N, C-alpha and C. Protein backbone atom coordinates (compact mmCIF):
# COMPACT_ATOMS: atom_id res chain seq x y z
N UNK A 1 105.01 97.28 97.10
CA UNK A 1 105.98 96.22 96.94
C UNK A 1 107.03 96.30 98.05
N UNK A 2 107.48 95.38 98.24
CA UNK A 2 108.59 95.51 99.39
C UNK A 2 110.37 94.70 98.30
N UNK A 3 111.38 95.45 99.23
CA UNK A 3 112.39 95.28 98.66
C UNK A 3 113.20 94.58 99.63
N UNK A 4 114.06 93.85 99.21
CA UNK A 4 115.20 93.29 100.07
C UNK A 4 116.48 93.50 99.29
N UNK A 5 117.64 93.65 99.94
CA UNK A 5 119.19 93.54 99.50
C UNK A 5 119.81 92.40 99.95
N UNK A 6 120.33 91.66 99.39
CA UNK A 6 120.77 90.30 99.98
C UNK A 6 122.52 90.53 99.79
N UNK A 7 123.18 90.41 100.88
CA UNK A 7 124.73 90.28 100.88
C UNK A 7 125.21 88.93 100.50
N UNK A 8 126.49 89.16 100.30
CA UNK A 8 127.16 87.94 100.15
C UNK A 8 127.44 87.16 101.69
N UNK A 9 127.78 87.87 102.63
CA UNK A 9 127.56 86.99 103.60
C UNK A 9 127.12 88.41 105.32
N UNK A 10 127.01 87.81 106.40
CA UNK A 10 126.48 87.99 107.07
C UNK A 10 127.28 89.84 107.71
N UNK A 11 126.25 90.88 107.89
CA UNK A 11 126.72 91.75 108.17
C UNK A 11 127.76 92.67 106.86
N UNK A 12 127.58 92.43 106.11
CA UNK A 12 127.96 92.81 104.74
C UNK A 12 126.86 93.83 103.76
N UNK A 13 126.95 95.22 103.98
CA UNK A 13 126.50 95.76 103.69
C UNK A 13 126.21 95.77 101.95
N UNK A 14 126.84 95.82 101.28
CA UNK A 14 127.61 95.44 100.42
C UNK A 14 126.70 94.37 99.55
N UNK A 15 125.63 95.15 98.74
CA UNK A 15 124.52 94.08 98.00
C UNK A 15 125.10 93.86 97.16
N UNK A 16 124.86 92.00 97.19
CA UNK A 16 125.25 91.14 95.92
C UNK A 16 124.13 90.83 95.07
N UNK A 17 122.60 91.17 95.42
CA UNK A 17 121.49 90.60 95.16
C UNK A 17 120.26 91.82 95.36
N UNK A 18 119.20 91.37 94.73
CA UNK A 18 117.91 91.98 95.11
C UNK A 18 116.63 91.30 94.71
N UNK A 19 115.60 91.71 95.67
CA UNK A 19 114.65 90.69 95.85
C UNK A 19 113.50 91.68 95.52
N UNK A 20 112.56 91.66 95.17
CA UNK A 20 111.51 92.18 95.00
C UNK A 20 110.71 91.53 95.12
N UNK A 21 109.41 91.40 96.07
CA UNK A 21 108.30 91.03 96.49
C UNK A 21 107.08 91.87 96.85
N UNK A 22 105.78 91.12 96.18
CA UNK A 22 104.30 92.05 96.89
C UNK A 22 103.55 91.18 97.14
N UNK A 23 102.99 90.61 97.74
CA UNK A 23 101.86 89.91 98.61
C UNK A 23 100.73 89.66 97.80
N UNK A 24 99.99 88.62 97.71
CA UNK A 24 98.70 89.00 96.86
C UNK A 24 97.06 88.47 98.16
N UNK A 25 96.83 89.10 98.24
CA UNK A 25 95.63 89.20 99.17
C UNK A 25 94.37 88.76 98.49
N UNK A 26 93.63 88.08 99.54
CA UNK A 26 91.83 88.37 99.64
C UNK A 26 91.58 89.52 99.57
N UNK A 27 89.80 89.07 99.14
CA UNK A 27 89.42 90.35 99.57
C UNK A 27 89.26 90.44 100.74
N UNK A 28 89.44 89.50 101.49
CA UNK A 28 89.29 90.35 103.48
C UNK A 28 90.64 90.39 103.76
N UNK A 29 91.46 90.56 102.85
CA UNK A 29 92.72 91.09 103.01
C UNK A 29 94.02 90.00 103.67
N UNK A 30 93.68 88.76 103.76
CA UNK A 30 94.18 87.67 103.97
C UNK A 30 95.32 87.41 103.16
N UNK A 31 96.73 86.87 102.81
CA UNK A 31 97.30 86.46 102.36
C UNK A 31 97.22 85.14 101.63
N UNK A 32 97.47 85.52 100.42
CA UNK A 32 96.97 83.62 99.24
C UNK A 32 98.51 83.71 98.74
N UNK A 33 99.08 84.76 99.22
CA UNK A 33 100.50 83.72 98.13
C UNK A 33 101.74 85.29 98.11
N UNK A 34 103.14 84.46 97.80
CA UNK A 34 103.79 85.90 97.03
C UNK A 34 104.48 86.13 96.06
N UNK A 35 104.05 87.07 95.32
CA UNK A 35 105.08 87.23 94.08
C UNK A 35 106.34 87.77 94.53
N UNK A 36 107.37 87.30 93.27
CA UNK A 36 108.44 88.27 93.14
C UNK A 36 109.82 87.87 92.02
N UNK A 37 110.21 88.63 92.03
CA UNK A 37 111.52 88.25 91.33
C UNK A 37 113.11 88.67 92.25
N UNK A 38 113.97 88.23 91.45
CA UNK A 38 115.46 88.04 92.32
C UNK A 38 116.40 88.80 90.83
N UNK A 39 117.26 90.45 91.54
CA UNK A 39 118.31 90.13 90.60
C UNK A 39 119.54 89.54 91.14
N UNK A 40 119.92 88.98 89.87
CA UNK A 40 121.25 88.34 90.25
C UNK A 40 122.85 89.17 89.34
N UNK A 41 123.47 89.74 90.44
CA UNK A 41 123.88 90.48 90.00
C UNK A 41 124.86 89.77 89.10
N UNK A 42 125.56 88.16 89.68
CA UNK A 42 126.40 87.83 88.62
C UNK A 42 126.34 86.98 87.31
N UNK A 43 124.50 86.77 87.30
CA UNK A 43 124.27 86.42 85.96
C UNK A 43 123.85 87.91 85.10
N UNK A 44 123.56 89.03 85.47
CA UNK A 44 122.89 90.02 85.60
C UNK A 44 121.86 90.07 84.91
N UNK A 45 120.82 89.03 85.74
CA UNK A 45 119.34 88.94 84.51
C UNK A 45 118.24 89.08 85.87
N UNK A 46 117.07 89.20 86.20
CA UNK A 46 116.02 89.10 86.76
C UNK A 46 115.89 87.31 86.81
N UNK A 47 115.87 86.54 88.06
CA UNK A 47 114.91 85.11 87.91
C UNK A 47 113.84 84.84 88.75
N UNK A 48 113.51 83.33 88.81
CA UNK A 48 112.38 83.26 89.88
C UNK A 48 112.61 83.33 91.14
N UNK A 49 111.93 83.64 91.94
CA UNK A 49 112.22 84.29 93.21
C UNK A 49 111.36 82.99 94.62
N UNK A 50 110.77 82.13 94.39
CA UNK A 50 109.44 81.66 95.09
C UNK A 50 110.97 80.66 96.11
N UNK A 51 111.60 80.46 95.62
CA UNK A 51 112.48 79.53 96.57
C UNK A 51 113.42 80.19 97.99
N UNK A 52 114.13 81.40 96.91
CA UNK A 52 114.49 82.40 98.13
C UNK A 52 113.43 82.98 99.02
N UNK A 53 112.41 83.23 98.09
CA UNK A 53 111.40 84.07 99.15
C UNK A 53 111.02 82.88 100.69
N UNK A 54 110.94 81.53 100.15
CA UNK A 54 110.55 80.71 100.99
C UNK A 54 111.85 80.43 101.71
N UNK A 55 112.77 80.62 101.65
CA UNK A 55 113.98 80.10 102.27
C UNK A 55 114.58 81.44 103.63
N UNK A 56 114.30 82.81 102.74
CA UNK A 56 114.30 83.52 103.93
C UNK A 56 113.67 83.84 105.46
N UNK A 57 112.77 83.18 105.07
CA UNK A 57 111.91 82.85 105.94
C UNK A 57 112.09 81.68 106.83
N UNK A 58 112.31 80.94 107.21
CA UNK A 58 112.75 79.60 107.08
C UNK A 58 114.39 79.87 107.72
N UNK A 59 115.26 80.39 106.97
CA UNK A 59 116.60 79.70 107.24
C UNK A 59 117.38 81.20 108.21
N UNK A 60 117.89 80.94 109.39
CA UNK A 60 118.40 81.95 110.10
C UNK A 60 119.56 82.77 109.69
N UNK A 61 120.37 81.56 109.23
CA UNK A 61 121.79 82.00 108.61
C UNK A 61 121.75 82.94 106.96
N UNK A 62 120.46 82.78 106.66
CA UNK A 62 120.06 82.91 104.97
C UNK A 62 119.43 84.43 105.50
N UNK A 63 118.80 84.71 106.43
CA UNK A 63 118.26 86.12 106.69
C UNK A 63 119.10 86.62 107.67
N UNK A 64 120.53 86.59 108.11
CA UNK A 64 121.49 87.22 108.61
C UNK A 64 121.31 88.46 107.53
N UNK A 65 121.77 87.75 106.24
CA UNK A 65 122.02 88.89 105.16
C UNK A 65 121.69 89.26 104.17
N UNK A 66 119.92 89.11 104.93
CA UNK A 66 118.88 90.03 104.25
C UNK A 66 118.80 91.68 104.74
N UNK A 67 118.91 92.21 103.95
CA UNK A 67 118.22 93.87 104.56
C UNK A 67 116.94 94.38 103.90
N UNK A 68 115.25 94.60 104.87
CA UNK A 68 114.87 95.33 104.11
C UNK A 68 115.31 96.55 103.71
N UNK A 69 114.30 97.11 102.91
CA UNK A 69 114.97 99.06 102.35
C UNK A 69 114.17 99.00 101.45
N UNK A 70 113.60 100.69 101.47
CA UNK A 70 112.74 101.33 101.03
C UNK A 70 113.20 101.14 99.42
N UNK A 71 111.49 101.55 98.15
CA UNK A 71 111.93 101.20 97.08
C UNK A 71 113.31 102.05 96.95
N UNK A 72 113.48 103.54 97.02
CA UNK A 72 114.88 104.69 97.11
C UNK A 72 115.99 103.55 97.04
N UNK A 73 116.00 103.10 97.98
CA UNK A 73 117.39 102.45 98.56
C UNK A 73 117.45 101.37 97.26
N UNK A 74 116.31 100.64 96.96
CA UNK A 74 116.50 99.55 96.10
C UNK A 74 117.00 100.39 94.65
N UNK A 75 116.82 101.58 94.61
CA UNK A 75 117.03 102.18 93.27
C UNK A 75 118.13 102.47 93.03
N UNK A 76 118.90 102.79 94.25
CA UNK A 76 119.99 103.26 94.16
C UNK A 76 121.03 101.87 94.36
N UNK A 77 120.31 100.61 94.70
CA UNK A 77 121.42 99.72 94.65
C UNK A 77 121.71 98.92 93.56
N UNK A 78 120.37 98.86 92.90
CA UNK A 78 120.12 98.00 91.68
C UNK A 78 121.13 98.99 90.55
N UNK A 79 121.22 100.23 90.75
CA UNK A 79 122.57 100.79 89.68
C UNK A 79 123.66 100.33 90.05
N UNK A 80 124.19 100.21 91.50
CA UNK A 80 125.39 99.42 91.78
C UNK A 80 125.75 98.07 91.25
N UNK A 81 124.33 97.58 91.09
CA UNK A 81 124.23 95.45 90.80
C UNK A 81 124.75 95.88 89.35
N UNK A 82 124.49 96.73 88.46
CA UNK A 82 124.96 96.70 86.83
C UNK A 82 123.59 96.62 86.17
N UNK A 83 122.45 96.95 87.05
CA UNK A 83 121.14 96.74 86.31
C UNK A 83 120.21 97.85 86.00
N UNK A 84 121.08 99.17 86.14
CA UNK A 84 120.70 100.25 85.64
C UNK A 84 119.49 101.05 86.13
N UNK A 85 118.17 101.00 85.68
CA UNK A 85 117.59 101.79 86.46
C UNK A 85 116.59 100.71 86.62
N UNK A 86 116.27 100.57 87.79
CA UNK A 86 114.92 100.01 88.49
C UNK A 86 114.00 100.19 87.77
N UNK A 87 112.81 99.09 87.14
CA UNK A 87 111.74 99.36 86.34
C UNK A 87 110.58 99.72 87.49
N UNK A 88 109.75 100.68 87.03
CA UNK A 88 108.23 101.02 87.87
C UNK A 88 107.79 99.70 88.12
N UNK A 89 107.13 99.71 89.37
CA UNK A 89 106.06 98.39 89.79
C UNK A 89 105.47 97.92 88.82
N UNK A 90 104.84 98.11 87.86
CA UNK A 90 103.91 97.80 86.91
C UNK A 90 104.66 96.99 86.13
N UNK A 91 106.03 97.45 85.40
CA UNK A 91 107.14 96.75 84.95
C UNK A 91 107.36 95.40 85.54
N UNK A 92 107.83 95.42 87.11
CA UNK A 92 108.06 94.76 88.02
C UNK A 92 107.55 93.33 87.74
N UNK A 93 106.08 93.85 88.25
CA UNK A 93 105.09 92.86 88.14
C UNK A 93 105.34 91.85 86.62
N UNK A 94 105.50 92.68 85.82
CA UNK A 94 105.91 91.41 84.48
C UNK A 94 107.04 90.71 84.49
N UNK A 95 107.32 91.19 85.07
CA UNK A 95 109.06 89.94 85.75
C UNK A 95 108.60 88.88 86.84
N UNK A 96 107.56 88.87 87.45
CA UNK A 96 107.40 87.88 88.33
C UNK A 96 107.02 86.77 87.22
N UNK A 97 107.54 85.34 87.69
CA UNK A 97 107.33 84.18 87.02
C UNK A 97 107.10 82.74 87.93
N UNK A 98 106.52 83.23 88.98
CA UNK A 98 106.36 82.07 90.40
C UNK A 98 106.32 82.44 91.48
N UNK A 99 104.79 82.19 91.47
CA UNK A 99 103.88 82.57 92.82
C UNK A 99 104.16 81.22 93.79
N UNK A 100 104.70 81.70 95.16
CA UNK A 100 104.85 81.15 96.49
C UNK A 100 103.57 81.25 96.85
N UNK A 101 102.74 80.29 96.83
CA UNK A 101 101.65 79.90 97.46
C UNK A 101 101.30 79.98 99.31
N UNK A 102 100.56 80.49 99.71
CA UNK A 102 100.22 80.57 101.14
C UNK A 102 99.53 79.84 101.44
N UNK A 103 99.38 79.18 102.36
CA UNK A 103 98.43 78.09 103.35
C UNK A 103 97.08 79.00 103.52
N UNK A 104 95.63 79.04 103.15
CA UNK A 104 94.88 79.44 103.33
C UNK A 104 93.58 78.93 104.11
N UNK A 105 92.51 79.02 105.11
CA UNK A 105 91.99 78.13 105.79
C UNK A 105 90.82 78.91 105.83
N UNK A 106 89.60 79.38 106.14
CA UNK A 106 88.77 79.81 106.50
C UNK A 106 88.38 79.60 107.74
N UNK A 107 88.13 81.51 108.12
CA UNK A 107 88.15 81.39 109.56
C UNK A 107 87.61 80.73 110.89
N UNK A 108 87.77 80.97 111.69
CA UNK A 108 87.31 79.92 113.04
C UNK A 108 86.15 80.72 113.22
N UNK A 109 85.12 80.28 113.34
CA UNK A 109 83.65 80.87 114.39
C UNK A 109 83.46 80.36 115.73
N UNK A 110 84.14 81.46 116.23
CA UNK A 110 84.55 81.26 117.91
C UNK A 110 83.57 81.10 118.41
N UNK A 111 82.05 81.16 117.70
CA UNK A 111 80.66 81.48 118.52
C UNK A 111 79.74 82.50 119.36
N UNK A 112 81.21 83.76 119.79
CA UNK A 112 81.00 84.33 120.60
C UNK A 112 81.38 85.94 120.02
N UNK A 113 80.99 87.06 120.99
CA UNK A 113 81.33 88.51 120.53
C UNK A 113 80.75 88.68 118.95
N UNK A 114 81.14 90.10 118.79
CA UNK A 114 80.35 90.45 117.48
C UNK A 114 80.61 89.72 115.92
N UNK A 115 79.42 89.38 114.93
CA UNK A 115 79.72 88.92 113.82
C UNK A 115 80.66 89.78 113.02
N UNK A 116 80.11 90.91 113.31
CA UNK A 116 81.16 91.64 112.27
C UNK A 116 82.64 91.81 113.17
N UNK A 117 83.23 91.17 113.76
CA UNK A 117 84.13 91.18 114.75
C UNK A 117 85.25 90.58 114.13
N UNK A 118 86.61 90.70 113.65
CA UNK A 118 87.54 90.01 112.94
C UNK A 118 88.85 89.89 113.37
N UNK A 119 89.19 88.79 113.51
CA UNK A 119 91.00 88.74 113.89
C UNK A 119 92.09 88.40 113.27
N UNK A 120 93.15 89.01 112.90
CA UNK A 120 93.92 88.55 112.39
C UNK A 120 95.02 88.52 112.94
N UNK A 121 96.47 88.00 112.10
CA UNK A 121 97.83 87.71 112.58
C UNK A 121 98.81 88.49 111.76
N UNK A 122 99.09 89.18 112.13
CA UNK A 122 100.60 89.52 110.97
C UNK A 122 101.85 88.83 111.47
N UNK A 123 102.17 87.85 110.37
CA UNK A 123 103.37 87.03 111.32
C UNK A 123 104.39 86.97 110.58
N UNK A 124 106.27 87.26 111.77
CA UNK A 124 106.82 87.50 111.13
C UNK A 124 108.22 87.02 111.43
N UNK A 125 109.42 86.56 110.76
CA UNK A 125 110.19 85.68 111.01
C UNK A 125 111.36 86.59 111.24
N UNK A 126 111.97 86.15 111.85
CA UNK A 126 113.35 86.92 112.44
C UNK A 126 113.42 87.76 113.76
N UNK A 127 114.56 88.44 114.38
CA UNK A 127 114.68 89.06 115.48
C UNK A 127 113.92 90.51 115.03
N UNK A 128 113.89 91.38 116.59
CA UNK A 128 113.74 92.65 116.72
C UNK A 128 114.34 93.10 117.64
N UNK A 129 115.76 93.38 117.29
CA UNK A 129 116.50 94.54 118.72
C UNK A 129 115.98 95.65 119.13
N UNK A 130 117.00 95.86 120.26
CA UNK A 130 116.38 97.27 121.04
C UNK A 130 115.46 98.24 119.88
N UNK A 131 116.61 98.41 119.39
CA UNK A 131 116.51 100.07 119.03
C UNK A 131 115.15 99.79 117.78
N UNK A 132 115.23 98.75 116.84
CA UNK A 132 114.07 98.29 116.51
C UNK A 132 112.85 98.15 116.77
N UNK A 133 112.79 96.90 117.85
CA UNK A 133 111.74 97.57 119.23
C UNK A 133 110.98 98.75 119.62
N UNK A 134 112.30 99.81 119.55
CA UNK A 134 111.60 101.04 120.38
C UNK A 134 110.53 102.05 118.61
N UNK A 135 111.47 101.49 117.50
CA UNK A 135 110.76 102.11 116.64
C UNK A 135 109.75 101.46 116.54
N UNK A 136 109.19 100.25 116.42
CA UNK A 136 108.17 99.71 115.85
C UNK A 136 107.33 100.15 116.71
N UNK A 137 107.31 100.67 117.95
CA UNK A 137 106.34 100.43 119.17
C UNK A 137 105.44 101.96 119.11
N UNK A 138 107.21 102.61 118.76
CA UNK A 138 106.25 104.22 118.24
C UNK A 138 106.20 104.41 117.20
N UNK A 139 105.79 103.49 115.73
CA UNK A 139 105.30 103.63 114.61
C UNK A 139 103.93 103.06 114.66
N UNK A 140 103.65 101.94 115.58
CA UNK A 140 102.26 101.20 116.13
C UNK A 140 101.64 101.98 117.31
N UNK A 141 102.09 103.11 117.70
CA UNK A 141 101.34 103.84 118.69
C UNK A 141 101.40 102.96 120.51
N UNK A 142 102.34 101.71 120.66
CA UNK A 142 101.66 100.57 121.38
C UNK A 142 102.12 101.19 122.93
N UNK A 143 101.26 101.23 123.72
CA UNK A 143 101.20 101.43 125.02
C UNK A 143 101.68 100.34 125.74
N UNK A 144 102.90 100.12 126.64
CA UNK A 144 103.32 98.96 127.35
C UNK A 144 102.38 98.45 127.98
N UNK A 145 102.86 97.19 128.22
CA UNK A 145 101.39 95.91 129.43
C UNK A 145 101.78 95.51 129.88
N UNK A 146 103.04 95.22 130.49
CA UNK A 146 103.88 94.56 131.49
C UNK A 146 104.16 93.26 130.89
N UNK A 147 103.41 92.59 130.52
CA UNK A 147 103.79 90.91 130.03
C UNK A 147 105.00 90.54 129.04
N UNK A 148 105.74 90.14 129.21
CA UNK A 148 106.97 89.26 128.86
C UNK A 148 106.55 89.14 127.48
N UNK A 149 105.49 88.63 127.02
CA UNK A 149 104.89 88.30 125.67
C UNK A 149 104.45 89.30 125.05
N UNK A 150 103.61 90.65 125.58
CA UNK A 150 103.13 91.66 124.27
C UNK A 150 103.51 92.59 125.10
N UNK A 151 104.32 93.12 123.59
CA UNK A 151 105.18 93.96 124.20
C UNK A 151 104.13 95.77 124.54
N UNK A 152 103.05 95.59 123.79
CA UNK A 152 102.30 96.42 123.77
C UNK A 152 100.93 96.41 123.08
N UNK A 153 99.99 97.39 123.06
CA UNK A 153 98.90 97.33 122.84
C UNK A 153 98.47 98.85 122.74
N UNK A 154 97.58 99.06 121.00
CA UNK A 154 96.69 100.02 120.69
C UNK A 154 95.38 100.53 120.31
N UNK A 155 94.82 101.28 120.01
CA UNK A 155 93.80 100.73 119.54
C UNK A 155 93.12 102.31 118.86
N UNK A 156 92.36 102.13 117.78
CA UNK A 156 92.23 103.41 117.13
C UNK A 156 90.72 103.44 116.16
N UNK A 157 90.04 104.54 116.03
CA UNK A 157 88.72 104.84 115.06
C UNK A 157 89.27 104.86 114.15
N UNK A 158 88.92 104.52 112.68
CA UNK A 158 89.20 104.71 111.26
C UNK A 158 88.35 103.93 109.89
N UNK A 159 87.80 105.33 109.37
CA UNK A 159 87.25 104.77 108.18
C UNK A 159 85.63 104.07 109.04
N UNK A 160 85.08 104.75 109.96
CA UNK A 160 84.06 104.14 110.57
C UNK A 160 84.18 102.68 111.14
N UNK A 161 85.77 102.32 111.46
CA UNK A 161 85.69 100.94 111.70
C UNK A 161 86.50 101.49 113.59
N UNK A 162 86.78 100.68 114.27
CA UNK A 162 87.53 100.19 115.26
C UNK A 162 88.55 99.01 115.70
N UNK A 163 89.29 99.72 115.80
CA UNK A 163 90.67 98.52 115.99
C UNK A 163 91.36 98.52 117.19
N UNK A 164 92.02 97.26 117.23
CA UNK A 164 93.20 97.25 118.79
C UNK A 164 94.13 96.48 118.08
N UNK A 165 95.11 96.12 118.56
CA UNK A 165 96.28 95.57 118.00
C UNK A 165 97.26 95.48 119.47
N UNK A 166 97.91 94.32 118.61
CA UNK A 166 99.01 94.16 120.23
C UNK A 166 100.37 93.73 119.44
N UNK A 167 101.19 93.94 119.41
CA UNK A 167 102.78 93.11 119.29
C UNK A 167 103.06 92.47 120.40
N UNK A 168 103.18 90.96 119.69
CA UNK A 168 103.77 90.41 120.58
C UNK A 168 104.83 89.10 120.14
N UNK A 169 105.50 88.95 121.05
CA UNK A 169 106.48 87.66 120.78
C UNK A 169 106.10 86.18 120.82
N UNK A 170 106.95 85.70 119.87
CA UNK A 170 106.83 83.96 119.82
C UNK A 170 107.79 83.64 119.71
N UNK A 171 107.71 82.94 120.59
CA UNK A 171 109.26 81.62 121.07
C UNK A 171 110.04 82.94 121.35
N UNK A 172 111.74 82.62 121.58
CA UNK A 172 112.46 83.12 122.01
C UNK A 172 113.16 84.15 121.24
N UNK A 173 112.33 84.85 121.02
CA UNK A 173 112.80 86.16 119.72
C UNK A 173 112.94 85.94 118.47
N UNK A 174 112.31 84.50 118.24
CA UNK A 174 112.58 83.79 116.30
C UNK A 174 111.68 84.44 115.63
N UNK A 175 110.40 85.02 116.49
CA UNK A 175 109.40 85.42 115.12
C UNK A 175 108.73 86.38 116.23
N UNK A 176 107.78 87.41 115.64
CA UNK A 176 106.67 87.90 116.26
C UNK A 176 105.51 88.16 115.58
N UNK A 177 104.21 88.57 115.95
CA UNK A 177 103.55 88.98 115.24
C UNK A 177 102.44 90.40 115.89
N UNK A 178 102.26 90.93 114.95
CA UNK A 178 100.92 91.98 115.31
C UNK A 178 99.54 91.35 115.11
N UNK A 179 99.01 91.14 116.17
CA UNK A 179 97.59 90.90 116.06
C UNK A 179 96.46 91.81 116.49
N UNK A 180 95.71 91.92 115.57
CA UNK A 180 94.15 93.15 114.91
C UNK A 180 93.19 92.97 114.91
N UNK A 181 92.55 93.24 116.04
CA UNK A 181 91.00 92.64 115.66
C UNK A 181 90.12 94.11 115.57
N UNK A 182 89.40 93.81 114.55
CA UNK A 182 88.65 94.75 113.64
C UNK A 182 87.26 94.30 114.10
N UNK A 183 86.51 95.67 114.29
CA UNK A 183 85.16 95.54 114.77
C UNK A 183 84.66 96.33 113.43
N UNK A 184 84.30 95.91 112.50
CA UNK A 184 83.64 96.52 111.41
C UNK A 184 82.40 97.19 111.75
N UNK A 185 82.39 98.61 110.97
CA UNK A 185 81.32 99.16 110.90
C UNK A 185 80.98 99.71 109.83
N UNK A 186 80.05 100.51 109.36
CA UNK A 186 79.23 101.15 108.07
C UNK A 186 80.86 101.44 106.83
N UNK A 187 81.67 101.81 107.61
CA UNK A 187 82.45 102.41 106.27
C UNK A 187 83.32 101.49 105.28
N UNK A 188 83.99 101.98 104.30
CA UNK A 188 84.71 101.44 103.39
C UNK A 188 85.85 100.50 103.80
N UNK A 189 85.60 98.74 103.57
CA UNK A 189 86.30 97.64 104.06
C UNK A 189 87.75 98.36 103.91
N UNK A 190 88.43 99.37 102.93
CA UNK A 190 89.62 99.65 102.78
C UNK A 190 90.28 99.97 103.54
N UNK A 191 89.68 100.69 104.97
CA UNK A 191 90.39 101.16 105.76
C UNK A 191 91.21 100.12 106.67
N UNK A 192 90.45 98.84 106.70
CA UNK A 192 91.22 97.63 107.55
C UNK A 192 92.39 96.81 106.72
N UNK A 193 91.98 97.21 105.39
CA UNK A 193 93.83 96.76 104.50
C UNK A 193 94.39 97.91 104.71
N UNK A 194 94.22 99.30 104.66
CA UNK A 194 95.43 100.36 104.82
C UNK A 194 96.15 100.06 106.06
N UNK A 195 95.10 99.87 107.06
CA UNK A 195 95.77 98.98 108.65
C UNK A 195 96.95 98.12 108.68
N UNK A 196 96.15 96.94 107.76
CA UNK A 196 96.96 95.85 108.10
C UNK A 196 97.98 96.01 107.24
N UNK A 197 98.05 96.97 106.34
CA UNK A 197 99.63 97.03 105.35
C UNK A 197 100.27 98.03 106.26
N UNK A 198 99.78 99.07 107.30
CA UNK A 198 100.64 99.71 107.73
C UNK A 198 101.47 98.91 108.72
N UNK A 199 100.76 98.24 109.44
CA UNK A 199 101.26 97.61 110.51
C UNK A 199 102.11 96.70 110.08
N UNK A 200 102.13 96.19 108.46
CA UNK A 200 103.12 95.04 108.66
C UNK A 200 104.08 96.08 108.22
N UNK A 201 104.31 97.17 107.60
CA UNK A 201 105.50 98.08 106.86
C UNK A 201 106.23 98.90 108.12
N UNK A 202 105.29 98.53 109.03
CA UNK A 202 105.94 98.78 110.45
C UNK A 202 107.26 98.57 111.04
N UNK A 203 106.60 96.96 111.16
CA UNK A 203 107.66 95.82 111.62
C UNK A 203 108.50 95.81 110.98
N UNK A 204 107.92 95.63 109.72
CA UNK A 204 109.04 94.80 108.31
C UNK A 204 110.29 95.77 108.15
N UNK A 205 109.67 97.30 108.13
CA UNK A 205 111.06 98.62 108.34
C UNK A 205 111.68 98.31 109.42
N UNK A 206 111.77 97.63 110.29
CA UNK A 206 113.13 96.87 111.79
C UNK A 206 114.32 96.08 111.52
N UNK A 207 113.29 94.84 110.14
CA UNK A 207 114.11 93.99 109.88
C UNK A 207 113.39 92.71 109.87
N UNK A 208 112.73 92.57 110.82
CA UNK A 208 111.73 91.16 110.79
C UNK A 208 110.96 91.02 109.32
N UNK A 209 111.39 89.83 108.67
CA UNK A 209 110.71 89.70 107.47
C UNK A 209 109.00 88.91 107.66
N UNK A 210 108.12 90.04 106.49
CA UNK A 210 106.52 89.17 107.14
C UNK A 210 106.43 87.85 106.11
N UNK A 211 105.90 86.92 107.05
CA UNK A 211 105.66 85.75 106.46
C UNK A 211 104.30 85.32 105.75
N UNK A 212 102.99 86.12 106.99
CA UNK A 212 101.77 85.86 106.67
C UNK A 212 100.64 86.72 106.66
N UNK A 213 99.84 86.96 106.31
CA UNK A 213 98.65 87.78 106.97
C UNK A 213 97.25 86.69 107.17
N UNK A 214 97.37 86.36 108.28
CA UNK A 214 96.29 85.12 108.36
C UNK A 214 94.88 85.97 109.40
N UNK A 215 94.09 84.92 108.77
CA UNK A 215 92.21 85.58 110.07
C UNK A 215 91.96 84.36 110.47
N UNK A 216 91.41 84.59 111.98
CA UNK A 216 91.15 83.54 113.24
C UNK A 216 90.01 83.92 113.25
N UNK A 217 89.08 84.79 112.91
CA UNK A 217 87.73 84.42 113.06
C UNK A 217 87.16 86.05 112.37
């Protein structure tokens, strides 16, 4: 699950709110939608969450004063909100009451390179400063490439499969994404979701909130 702290206004450490969200996937590990719930500290009840979740995304001034943070951090803030102790995920999950639906498409058949050959997008809304930057790059392993646009590129054996991956930018620092293309082989499909959840828990620990996990072919 991933957590957010929402301030009252921008640069305000100081949580007025909390967001709880988890992704619900394909089985090729694609994104169909997201759950979650919102506390509100000054009604102090759990509500539906599918509007903020869509709005953080979306609105610049509205994810000034978002912070992700680990579940820890959410545990220790949700006693500050007046809501006592954080329920286990499992709990969690029975508080969601409105699934944010994802745009879903089936992939492109480029025609070309291997069938078992797969690409995807991890895409994600908001900035990444320096010091952000320099973590995500050595949490993704990514070797510089000179280009203005990706900021780097890796690539690794796992679970009998093969991967590369690149970070790179879109538009003028509003969003970026990690893109993965997976050359499947004999072993267990799991190893290319442990991938693609690491890589987005990557980013998402900077600050950039993920929007999608989409496949191009």
């Amino acid at each position: 699950m991933d957590y957010y702290l929402i301030s009252a206004t921008a640069g305000d450490r100081s949580p007025a709110g909390l967001l709880v969200e988890e992704f619900v996937l394909c089985d090729d590990y694609t994104a169909a939608g997201i759950d979650g719930a919102e506390w509100v500290a000054e009604i102090g009840a759990w509500s539906a969450s599918a509007e903020l979740s869509r709005a953080i995304r979306a609105d610049t001034a509205l994810r000034s004063r978002v912070m992700p943070v680990s579940r820890q951090e959410a545990v220790r803030a949700f006693k500050l909100l007046g809501g006592g102790g954080l329920p286990e995920e499992a709990g969690l999950r029975t508080l969601f009451q409105e699934r944010r639906p994802l745009p879903t498409t089936a992939p492109l058949n480029l025609g070309n390179g291997s069938a078992k050959a797969r690409r995807y997008r991890i895409l994600f809304a908001g900035e990444l400063g320096e010091t952000g930057l320099a973590n995500a790059s050595t949490a993704l392993r990514l070797e510089p490439t000179g280009d203005s646009r990706v900021v780097g590129t890796a690539s690794a054996n796992a679970g009998g499969h093969g991967f590369t991956w690149e970070l790179r930018r879109i538009g003028a620092g509003i969003a970026w994404c990690v893109d993965v293309t997976a050359r499947l082989g004999s072993g267990p499909i799991t190893a290319l979701g442990a991938l693609l959840h690491h890589h987005r828990q990557a980013v998402r620990e900077q600050g950039p909130i993920p929007v999608t996990v989409e496949r191009f072919a």
